[in-house]
């Protein structure tokens, strides 16, 4: 088996917690340090000149070994930094390298007003809190009545129709899934992704045979339904409250490999038949959070141009993943035409999920996840998107809407505030009615509204969510960008500048000579840790005043001075030339143009028609005080010669992912090997081939 082979070839550590050693310490450091202590003891007992020289030599070798290991670890660490690494992760690695480890163990929890300090009791308290969130006892009486009525309709999974998505899994799909996986922690079975990647072709065929038996015989291993939960405290929350911990689920890597293959098939069919709403941008190819931000910013700019009011409502869905009605997912898949293997696999995947909370080497009792999609599974995200997808269909066409996974926002603009109130209140009532039938709980306390208007004397509208008035604010952070009611982006730029200036302390620490970080390493850290955060959303807040945007230039220039070791009086153009870095304004234009052409290359993108629509261009040109929307800004940046350029569109690939693309080509050199053939023969063969196919 895989586990027995791993036990025989991979050394295992003990169950006790290791000492907090410095990560760069290795066996060579241990040996040289032992030699240094040995020569010191000899010199202390016999203080001769020869023993002193031997001690000094051993001491210098030990110091050289430590510095070399630090340097090797530093280069290895820096080479793995990318834009997904946060400043917090960077600081933790810096402290860990210095031998400083934060205390992450849970010391105390509170249950019914009493403190719990025993670790065996704390894991049960956390498990009970996680199980209570996804418990069926939370159902309300109206939803229980609707649920019982709907679940009387039995779904018939069998069909005589041939569906290509139900064909046997292929070795091509297995190799494709293995090529995109990342190294994550193993589940209860102890099998890691690295073990699966290093299996032989014969072993992979055996795994594929097992997958196909599960696929065709409609069974699901019980061990794959078991998950270990690692509680992670939420930032800025009370650590003694068990509900303030985020459950990180560790499931079987073999099961996640199987899920990845099924998920590719499911996503291909959903995208090919356009089952997912075009206004859902979450976890879809060629989509991102910027699509939602640009859509909102464009609507606000057009409303300001027409001197209208625009009101946006940002909804918060409480415990969205943990409270999904599983029958609703199956009903959606059934209505879309899925049958037999894929539908039965999803049903078995969702049923009878169990978990245990783990703290160190202590485990809680087994608890059942009665509803919701499993955390930490590949297939869960697609199933959630499919479950929440119908919410967009109940919103009226006169109301703009956008959805990124579970972040829903609606907006409406008009000159008459009473018209906006009626339109939005109708949409809110429809959303609440749909959520009550689908068991999505919308938090009235966290649902926020913003009244975008340049004239501050107008009152905010009165809107209600389930009888509770919606709270309106001047600012709101939506998908990482702070929108203010006058759309100046000044609060966002000020907050971004403050946080990035604090992040410069990383460069100040690493630029010290004791770290031996060269220029390229420091620039790599800056580009991936600090500049990437400045780049996010720059396509949107580039419309702010130049005086506001220039406030971020100070961060950029200070970072380049730290990376290059330049003086405070060094000219800024020389910094750009030495670091091969453009200015932030130039970089924002580059990112905006790249995003602009990416949208134009997608025929199905919902923003494509908005960018090509020139109805308001003359009005924007007539009112230069109004900032144009994104599409017009890009056309103003591009030269006139680019306006007539036709952008090649990337059409959806209709080739099923479970079928390998077989490419046939003419190979005239197939019967020759380079080592055994004369060069004149190969050249003559190439000239004949070129002459024959030249026409």
XYZ file of C-alpha atoms in Angstrom:
695
model
C 0.000 0.000 0.000
C 0.952 3.660 -0.239
C 1.282 4.057 3.535
C 3.488 0.988 3.972
C 5.754 2.120 1.132
C 5.999 5.583 2.693
C 6.809 4.129 6.118
C 9.642 2.129 4.584
C 11.189 5.033 2.652
C 10.252 8.290 4.446
C 11.493 8.893 8.031
C 8.818 9.939 10.501
C 9.140 12.359 13.391
C 7.923 11.712 16.905
C 4.513 12.627 18.266
C 5.904 15.094 20.805
C 6.251 18.762 19.928
C 9.788 19.531 18.693
C 11.940 22.232 20.178
C 11.692 25.634 18.537
C 15.023 25.525 16.732
C 16.142 27.962 14.116
C 15.058 26.640 10.713
C 18.459 27.111 9.108
C 20.188 24.833 11.635
C 21.308 21.582 9.977
C 23.586 18.608 10.672
C 26.685 20.424 9.432
C 26.051 23.227 11.932
C 25.697 20.640 14.686
C 28.985 18.950 13.781
C 30.962 22.185 13.556
C 29.444 23.438 16.810
C 30.419 20.176 18.525
C 33.979 20.525 17.218
C 34.115 24.056 18.558
C 33.038 22.925 22.044
C 35.519 20.051 21.965
C 38.490 22.270 21.022
C 37.404 24.802 23.643
C 37.449 22.160 26.355
C 40.914 21.038 25.223
C 42.214 24.601 25.203
C 40.692 25.337 28.611
C 42.454 22.336 30.171
C 45.702 22.798 28.244
C 46.130 26.518 27.337
C 48.872 26.179 24.736
C 49.357 28.144 21.519
C 48.553 25.110 19.330
C 45.290 24.447 21.172
C 44.358 28.134 20.918
C 44.933 28.093 17.169
C 42.857 24.898 16.860
C 40.033 26.474 18.859
C 40.094 29.670 16.790
C 40.027 27.614 13.619
C 37.079 25.479 14.803
C 35.266 28.627 15.901
C 35.678 30.292 12.508
C 34.536 27.114 10.709
C 31.419 26.948 12.897
C 30.656 30.611 12.239
C 31.148 30.094 8.484
C 28.826 27.040 8.544
C 26.064 28.991 10.288
C 26.308 31.892 7.860
C 26.311 29.574 4.864
C 23.228 27.685 6.048
C 21.462 30.990 6.753
C 22.300 32.169 3.250
C 21.111 28.955 1.587
C 17.832 28.984 3.535
C 17.305 32.657 2.755
C 17.760 32.159 -1.008
C 15.432 29.143 -0.919
C 12.810 31.086 1.012
C 12.959 34.203 -1.189
C 12.687 32.154 -4.378
C 9.366 30.751 -3.137
C 7.776 34.125 -2.346
C 4.878 35.153 -4.572
C 1.988 37.594 -4.444
C -0.095 35.201 -2.308
C 2.349 35.542 0.617
C 1.110 38.207 3.019
C 3.160 40.573 5.138
C 2.048 38.628 8.226
C 3.469 35.395 6.795
C 6.675 37.221 5.944
C 7.081 38.508 9.499
C 6.457 35.031 10.916
C 9.228 33.619 8.736
C 11.584 36.396 9.796
C 10.876 35.745 13.488
C 11.167 31.998 12.988
C 14.565 32.458 11.357
C 15.633 34.447 14.412
C 14.402 31.644 16.672
C 11.270 33.493 17.864
C 8.134 31.356 17.654
C 4.685 32.733 18.450
C 2.476 30.889 20.907
C -0.458 29.589 18.883
C -1.818 27.046 21.331
C -5.272 27.663 22.762
C -4.962 28.245 26.491
C -8.579 28.747 27.545
C -12.135 28.575 26.197
C -15.427 29.715 27.637
C -18.523 27.493 27.717
C -21.766 28.644 29.360
C -19.843 31.303 31.286
C -17.291 28.844 32.682
C -13.651 28.601 31.695
C -12.346 25.362 30.168
C -8.584 24.782 30.340
C -8.245 21.021 29.936
C -7.208 20.318 26.340
C -9.362 17.176 26.089
C -12.392 19.258 27.083
C -11.458 22.175 24.828
C -11.463 20.027 21.679
C -14.974 18.825 22.526
C -16.135 22.395 23.153
C -14.825 23.470 19.749
C -16.337 20.429 18.043
C -19.731 21.112 19.628
C -19.576 24.735 18.468
C -18.742 23.727 14.881
C -21.456 21.031 14.896
C -24.069 23.472 16.200
C -23.545 25.752 13.195
C -24.366 22.997 10.698
C -27.046 21.331 12.820
C -30.543 20.672 11.496
C -31.968 22.041 14.749
C -31.402 25.563 13.380
C -34.168 25.108 10.820
C -37.186 27.354 11.290
C -40.721 25.987 11.201
C -41.608 27.597 7.818
C -38.473 26.193 6.219
C -39.051 22.739 7.748
C -42.518 22.707 6.190
C -41.096 23.720 2.807
C -38.225 21.240 3.172
C -40.458 18.296 3.991
C -42.782 19.171 1.125
C -39.938 19.407 -1.424
C -38.082 16.304 -0.284
C -41.154 14.179 -0.913
C -40.307 14.522 -4.593
C -37.891 11.681 -5.218
C -35.211 12.376 -7.784
C -34.788 9.620 -10.357
C -31.075 9.345 -11.032
C -31.277 6.623 -13.670
C -31.710 7.336 -17.369
C -31.414 5.496 -20.659
C -29.897 8.525 -22.345
C -26.157 8.430 -22.963
C -24.358 11.272 -21.198
C -20.724 11.835 -22.080
C -19.918 13.147 -18.583
C -20.682 9.693 -17.150
C -18.015 7.871 -19.165
C -15.117 6.150 -17.430
C -12.337 8.276 -15.992
C -9.185 8.285 -18.102
C -5.498 8.244 -17.274
C -5.213 11.571 -19.099
C -7.559 13.168 -16.526
C -5.604 11.622 -13.672
C -2.288 12.980 -14.976
C -3.870 16.404 -15.535
C -5.218 16.491 -11.974
C -1.835 15.471 -10.560
C -0.062 18.201 -12.529
C -2.052 21.056 -10.941
C -2.211 19.947 -7.303
C -0.290 21.798 -4.611
C 1.327 20.291 -1.558
C -1.149 20.442 1.339
C -1.490 18.687 4.668
C -2.763 15.086 4.532
C -6.098 13.904 5.842
C -6.901 11.125 8.323
C -5.415 8.443 6.042
C -1.958 10.099 6.102
C -1.503 10.019 2.312
C 0.068 13.207 0.938
C 0.071 14.663 -2.562
C 3.822 14.154 -2.827
C 3.304 10.405 -2.367
C 0.744 10.348 -5.171
C 2.977 12.378 -7.477
C 5.858 9.921 -7.109
C 3.816 6.808 -7.824
C 4.734 4.658 -10.799
C 2.541 4.391 -13.873
C 1.400 0.942 -12.792
C 0.301 2.276 -9.387
C -1.553 5.149 -11.035
C -3.421 2.676 -13.208
C -4.459 0.811 -10.063
C -5.739 4.058 -8.531
C -7.606 4.817 -11.752
C -9.150 1.336 -11.635
C -10.334 2.029 -8.064
C -11.756 5.409 -9.101
C -13.700 3.865 -11.971
C -15.150 1.181 -9.699
C -16.353 3.867 -7.291
C -17.654 5.879 -10.257
C -19.630 3.023 -11.857
C -20.693 1.007 -8.810
C -22.064 4.123 -7.061
C -20.262 3.638 -3.765
C -18.191 6.006 -1.650
C -15.569 4.968 0.941
C -16.568 5.917 4.482
C -12.992 6.934 5.333
C -13.204 9.683 2.715
C -16.092 11.270 4.618
C -13.938 11.764 7.703
C -12.144 15.086 8.264
C -9.786 16.526 10.851
C -10.633 20.110 11.870
C -7.799 22.469 12.835
C -9.225 25.571 14.600
C -7.599 28.858 13.615
C -8.532 31.967 15.669
C -10.133 34.783 13.745
C -8.203 38.063 13.915
C -9.459 40.770 16.272
C -11.964 38.398 17.895
C -12.292 37.060 21.442
C -10.119 33.890 21.517
C -12.126 32.426 24.393
C -15.317 32.208 22.324
C -15.346 28.869 20.438
C -17.426 30.423 17.644
C -14.565 32.840 16.876
C -12.437 30.085 15.354
C -12.219 29.265 11.681
C -12.406 25.514 10.974
C -9.678 24.321 8.590
C -10.620 20.839 7.385
C -8.047 18.212 6.417
C -9.579 15.535 4.194
C -8.172 12.638 2.226
C -5.816 13.701 -0.587
C -6.875 10.678 -2.660
C -10.493 11.789 -2.358
C -9.574 15.359 -3.314
C -7.746 14.018 -6.361
C -10.939 12.192 -7.368
C -12.995 15.329 -6.676
C -10.713 17.386 -8.904
C -11.372 15.089 -11.863
C -15.143 15.194 -11.288
C -15.061 18.954 -10.711
C -13.377 19.558 -14.086
C -16.161 17.620 -15.803
C -18.874 19.439 -13.884
C -17.427 22.920 -14.528
C -16.973 22.149 -18.234
C -20.652 21.260 -18.657
C -21.845 24.230 -16.586
C -19.744 26.691 -18.592
C -20.443 25.133 -21.974
C -24.225 25.273 -21.496
C -24.089 28.644 -19.677
C -25.886 27.292 -16.628
C -24.086 29.738 -14.312
C -25.249 33.343 -14.382
C -22.883 35.737 -16.188
C -23.052 38.014 -13.126
C -21.364 35.357 -10.935
C -17.614 35.985 -11.084
C -16.393 33.734 -8.293
C -14.060 30.811 -9.083
C -14.561 31.056 -12.827
C -11.948 31.134 -15.545
C -11.025 34.648 -16.768
C -13.070 36.208 -13.962
C -11.946 38.013 -10.809
C -13.070 40.399 -8.094
C -12.034 43.304 -10.333
C -15.055 42.548 -12.553
C -17.437 43.320 -9.676
C -15.491 46.425 -8.696
C -15.351 47.827 -12.235
C -19.062 47.176 -12.722
C -19.935 49.126 -9.578
C -17.513 51.949 -10.368
C -18.903 52.284 -13.910
C -22.495 52.527 -12.649
C -21.508 55.200 -10.140
C -19.645 57.264 -12.753
C -22.620 57.135 -15.137
C -25.001 58.105 -12.303
C -22.804 61.088 -11.397
C -22.698 62.095 -15.067
C -26.501 62.108 -15.287
C -26.748 63.826 -11.879
C -28.661 60.911 -10.430
C -28.618 59.141 -7.102
C -27.162 55.647 -6.884
C -27.918 53.402 -3.925
C -25.984 50.157 -3.391
C -26.810 47.401 -0.931
C -24.068 44.965 0.142
C -25.470 41.736 1.599
C -23.791 39.468 4.128
C -24.821 35.795 4.183
C -24.326 34.219 7.603
C -22.341 30.934 7.589
C -23.050 30.423 3.916
C -21.011 27.248 3.376
C -22.195 25.513 6.542
C -25.925 26.083 6.015
C -26.547 24.986 2.437
C -29.579 22.792 1.891
C -28.112 19.671 0.308
C -31.327 18.586 -1.354
C -31.414 21.978 -3.066
C -28.009 21.252 -4.635
C -29.206 17.863 -5.857
C -32.415 19.402 -7.218
C -30.438 22.045 -9.143
C -28.182 19.393 -10.669
C -31.192 17.238 -11.526
C -32.993 20.136 -13.212
C -29.885 20.850 -15.290
C -29.994 17.340 -16.736
C -27.327 15.521 -14.730
C -28.008 11.844 -14.153
C -26.467 8.537 -13.041
C -22.748 8.562 -12.179
C -22.048 12.252 -11.607
C -25.283 12.945 -9.725
C -24.965 9.835 -7.545
C -21.323 10.666 -6.798
C -22.307 14.151 -5.572
C -25.079 12.677 -3.421
C -22.719 10.145 -1.816
C -20.101 12.863 -1.400
C -22.493 15.044 0.636
C -24.074 12.352 2.825
C -22.986 11.393 6.352
C -19.996 13.686 6.724
C -18.206 13.399 10.083
C -15.317 15.300 11.641
C -13.057 15.478 14.676
C -11.301 18.548 16.048
C -7.560 18.185 16.578
C -5.367 20.240 18.904
C -1.823 18.933 18.798
C -2.135 15.213 19.446
C -5.536 15.458 21.161
C -8.719 14.604 19.250
C -12.339 15.318 20.050
C -15.233 12.926 19.810
C -16.778 12.260 16.412
C -19.425 14.770 15.344
C -21.700 14.800 12.315
C -22.042 17.609 9.800
C -25.761 17.475 9.132
C -25.938 20.157 6.440
C -23.788 22.370 4.290
C -20.947 21.477 1.953
C -17.755 19.978 3.438
C -14.975 22.406 4.209
C -11.614 21.875 2.516
C -12.958 19.872 -0.450
C -12.350 20.685 -4.099
C -15.918 20.002 -5.191
C -17.501 22.132 -2.451
C -16.826 25.477 -4.149
C -18.550 24.498 -7.402
C -21.520 23.047 -5.522
C -21.857 26.239 -3.496
C -21.766 28.408 -6.635
C -24.441 26.181 -8.121
C -26.587 26.425 -4.982
C -26.492 30.224 -4.756
C -26.774 30.807 -8.513
C -30.644 31.131 -8.607
C -30.554 34.167 -6.310
C -29.643 36.385 -9.272
C -32.731 35.326 -11.224
C -35.164 36.748 -8.633
C -33.686 40.274 -8.842
C -35.581 42.582 -11.266
C -33.897 43.560 -14.517
C -34.049 47.246 -13.568
C -31.643 46.611 -10.690
C -27.930 46.031 -11.318
C -26.528 43.000 -9.524
C -23.204 41.239 -9.153
C -22.094 38.222 -7.180
C -18.677 36.954 -6.199
C -19.271 33.542 -4.590
C -21.402 34.739 -1.622
C -20.641 38.497 -1.777
C -23.833 39.931 -3.300
C -24.454 43.549 -4.060
C -27.312 45.279 -5.880
C -27.595 48.884 -7.002
C -30.037 51.180 -8.708
C -29.684 54.761 -9.926
C -32.313 57.333 -10.868
C -33.112 60.983 -10.255
C -36.205 60.155 -8.198
C -35.347 58.682 -4.784
C -38.822 57.187 -4.360
C -38.324 55.176 -7.552
C -34.997 53.847 -6.245
C -36.607 52.858 -2.935
C -39.396 50.928 -4.673
C -37.025 49.108 -7.027
C -34.531 48.147 -4.331
C -37.183 47.192 -1.776
C -38.765 44.845 -4.319
C -35.396 43.267 -5.017
C -34.649 42.911 -1.273
C -38.006 41.275 -0.637
C -37.417 38.811 -3.479
C -33.948 37.979 -2.136
C -35.311 37.403 1.391
C -38.133 35.220 0.074
C -35.714 33.115 -1.972
C -33.233 32.804 0.900
C -35.954 31.621 3.267
C -36.861 28.814 0.864
C -33.212 27.886 0.243
C -32.067 28.242 3.879
C -29.594 31.049 3.322
C -29.553 33.394 6.306
C -28.896 37.048 5.431
C -27.515 39.033 8.345
C -29.473 42.240 8.802
C -26.792 43.697 11.111
C -23.951 43.232 8.587
C -25.905 44.238 5.478
C -24.796 47.764 4.607
C -26.069 50.405 2.192
C -24.323 53.409 0.609
C -26.010 56.377 -1.000
C -23.622 57.606 -3.707
C -24.285 61.262 -4.404
C -22.123 64.347 -4.916
C -24.631 66.561 -3.158
C -24.443 65.949 0.595
C -27.819 67.461 1.532
C -29.941 64.563 0.284
C -31.275 62.103 2.837
C -30.544 58.390 2.661
C -33.384 56.114 1.528
C -35.339 53.941 3.963
C -34.980 50.255 3.120
C -35.835 47.251 5.260
C -34.482 43.706 5.402
C -36.976 41.350 7.104
C -38.455 44.314 8.967
C -35.061 45.606 10.150
C -33.923 48.962 8.676
C -30.744 48.704 6.614
C -27.889 50.759 8.033
C -26.269 53.280 5.670
C -22.618 54.324 5.924
C -20.341 56.841 4.231
C -17.663 54.196 3.488
C -17.720 50.443 2.906
C -14.960 47.974 2.126
C -16.180 45.834 -0.765
C -13.888 43.026 -1.982
C -10.841 44.799 -0.570
C -11.570 48.303 -1.954
C -13.050 51.065 0.210
C -15.869 52.896 -1.599
C -16.897 56.294 -0.221
C -20.168 57.993 -1.050
C -18.504 60.590 -3.320
C -16.204 58.017 -4.936
C -12.986 59.909 -4.263
C -11.183 56.726 -3.096
C -9.385 58.905 -0.553
C -10.203 56.610 2.436
C -8.908 53.593 0.505
C -5.679 55.314 -0.557
C -5.066 56.608 2.979
C -5.616 53.161 4.482
C -3.470 51.495 1.808
C -0.644 53.995 2.339
C -0.693 53.482 6.105
C -0.573 49.678 5.853
C 2.136 49.610 3.173
C 4.336 52.030 5.121
C 4.144 49.585 8.004
C 5.129 46.782 5.627
C 8.328 48.646 4.753
C 9.669 47.517 8.117
C 10.179 44.100 6.489
C 12.611 45.635 4.024
C 14.319 47.608 6.803
C 14.834 44.388 8.736
C 16.022 42.324 5.788
C 18.305 45.031 4.413
C 20.468 44.695 7.520
C 23.878 43.216 6.766
C 23.295 40.270 9.119
C 20.656 38.892 6.742
C 22.989 39.039 3.728
C 20.093 39.897 1.407
C 21.229 41.256 -1.940
C 19.447 43.711 -4.209
C 17.574 41.122 -6.273
C 16.197 39.381 -3.148
C 14.955 42.636 -1.644
C 13.320 43.686 -4.915
C 11.675 40.259 -5.136
C 10.266 40.704 -1.620
C 9.036 44.220 -2.418
C 7.334 43.252 -5.663
C 5.498 40.294 -4.167
C 4.707 41.521 -0.663
C 4.219 45.282 -0.944
C 3.761 46.256 -4.583
C 1.243 43.467 -5.220
C -1.017 44.972 -2.549
C -0.717 48.385 -4.188
C -1.501 46.874 -7.589
C -4.694 45.180 -6.375
C -7.647 47.326 -7.346
C -5.443 49.950 -9.009
C -7.575 49.472 -12.128
C -10.463 50.894 -10.097
C -8.931 53.590 -7.893
C -6.847 54.949 -10.789
C -9.827 57.233 -11.404
C -9.043 59.145 -8.189
C -7.493 62.580 -8.346
C -3.782 62.605 -9.254
C -3.008 64.382 -5.985
C -4.589 61.471 -4.085
C -2.860 58.778 -6.132
C 0.536 60.410 -5.684
C 0.345 59.708 -1.962
C 1.318 56.123 -2.759
C 4.435 57.231 -4.641
C 6.188 57.882 -1.337
C 5.833 54.200 -0.415
C 7.184 53.169 -3.806
C 10.198 55.448 -3.600
C 11.052 54.539 -0.011
C 10.939 50.836 -0.858
C 13.274 51.306 -3.818
C 15.741 53.246 -1.663
C 15.779 50.433 0.899
C 16.217 47.758 -1.788
C 19.006 49.617 -3.598
C 20.703 51.099 -0.547
C 20.347 54.536 -2.109
C 20.698 57.868 -0.347
C 17.718 59.994 0.583
C 18.913 62.577 -1.938
C 19.151 60.120 -4.857
C 17.051 61.311 -7.823
C 13.865 59.363 -8.404
C 14.542 58.680 -12.124
C 17.823 57.045 -11.149
C 15.949 54.771 -8.731
C 13.657 53.638 -11.550
C 16.609 52.985 -13.825
C 18.645 51.065 -11.242
C 15.738 48.876 -10.093
C 14.158 48.466 -13.555
C 10.898 49.635 -11.994
C 8.336 51.922 -13.628
C 6.471 54.622 -11.781
C 3.181 53.664 -10.135
C 1.161 55.821 -12.531
C 2.717 54.098 -15.535
C 2.168 50.704 -13.955
C -1.501 51.488 -13.254
C -1.995 52.362 -16.923
C -0.295 49.130 -17.968
C -2.487 46.992 -15.672
C -5.614 48.845 -16.804
C -4.864 48.276 -20.492
C -4.092 44.620 -19.849
C -7.431 44.192 -18.065
C -9.235 46.169 -20.803
C -8.012 43.906 -23.614
C -8.663 40.804 -21.521
C -12.332 41.760 -21.291
C -12.536 42.548 -25.002
C -11.117 39.113 -25.797
C -14.039 37.400 -24.016
C -17.343 37.535 -25.905
C -19.308 36.238 -22.917
C -17.966 38.722 -20.397
C -20.807 40.896 -18.959
C -18.591 44.012 -18.992
C -17.714 43.751 -22.682
C -20.893 45.448 -23.843
C -20.458 48.187 -21.230
C -16.921 48.978 -22.379
C -17.883 49.091 -26.054
C -21.019 51.136 -25.415
C -20.355 54.736 -26.430
C -23.767 56.240 -25.630
C -22.440 58.466 -22.853
C -19.151 59.455 -24.476
C -20.400 62.744 -25.897
C -21.950 63.680 -22.557
C -18.697 62.885 -20.736
C -16.756 65.040 -23.212
C -19.243 67.864 -22.712
C -18.786 67.689 -18.917
C -15.037 67.509 -18.286
C -15.566 67.870 -14.518
C -17.109 64.378 -14.475
C -14.565 61.568 -14.315
C -15.201 59.120 -17.190
C -15.845 55.434 -16.573
C -13.252 52.721 -17.150
C -14.002 52.033 -20.823
C -13.759 55.677 -21.850
C -10.598 56.177 -19.803
C -8.912 53.353 -21.694
C -9.979 54.728 -25.077
C -8.527 58.103 -24.096
C -5.199 56.468 -23.171
C -4.912 54.446 -26.378
C -3.681 56.219 -29.521
C -6.146 56.761 -32.359
C -4.453 54.049 -34.389
C -5.530 51.417 -31.843
C -9.227 52.256 -31.912
C -9.813 50.272 -35.092
C -7.816 47.235 -33.993
C -9.878 44.074 -33.793
C -9.201 42.066 -30.643
C -9.076 38.301 -31.114
C -11.695 36.624 -28.923
C -10.945 33.481 -26.963
C -13.891 31.220 -27.590
C -14.879 28.579 -25.071
C -13.129 25.300 -25.754
C -15.850 22.786 -26.424
C -13.497 19.834 -26.318
C -14.394 17.669 -23.290
C -11.595 17.573 -20.695
C -11.968 13.788 -20.338
C -10.885 13.302 -23.971
C -7.216 13.715 -24.827
C -6.388 16.000 -27.726
C -4.720 13.765 -30.305
C -2.567 15.878 -32.622
C -1.264 14.237 -35.792
C 1.714 15.769 -37.561
C 4.132 14.853 -40.328
C 7.459 13.716 -38.909
C 9.985 13.074 -41.658
C 12.754 12.617 -39.104
C 11.036 9.817 -37.193
C 13.306 7.101 -38.564
C 16.507 9.014 -37.822
C 18.334 9.706 -34.571
C 20.620 12.678 -34.236
C 23.464 10.711 -32.663
C 23.547 8.023 -35.381
C 22.788 10.135 -38.467
C 25.056 12.342 -40.520
C 24.266 16.028 -40.507
C 24.258 16.180 -44.317
C 21.493 13.548 -44.417
C 19.316 15.493 -41.991
C 19.917 18.763 -43.865
C 19.053 17.143 -47.199
C 15.861 15.649 -45.711
C 14.854 19.010 -44.281
C 15.380 20.781 -47.627
C 13.239 18.178 -49.419
C 10.512 18.571 -46.816
C 10.551 22.369 -47.047
C 10.512 22.330 -50.857
C 7.585 19.902 -50.967
C 5.393 21.894 -48.541
C 6.553 25.359 -49.561
C 3.491 26.009 -51.662
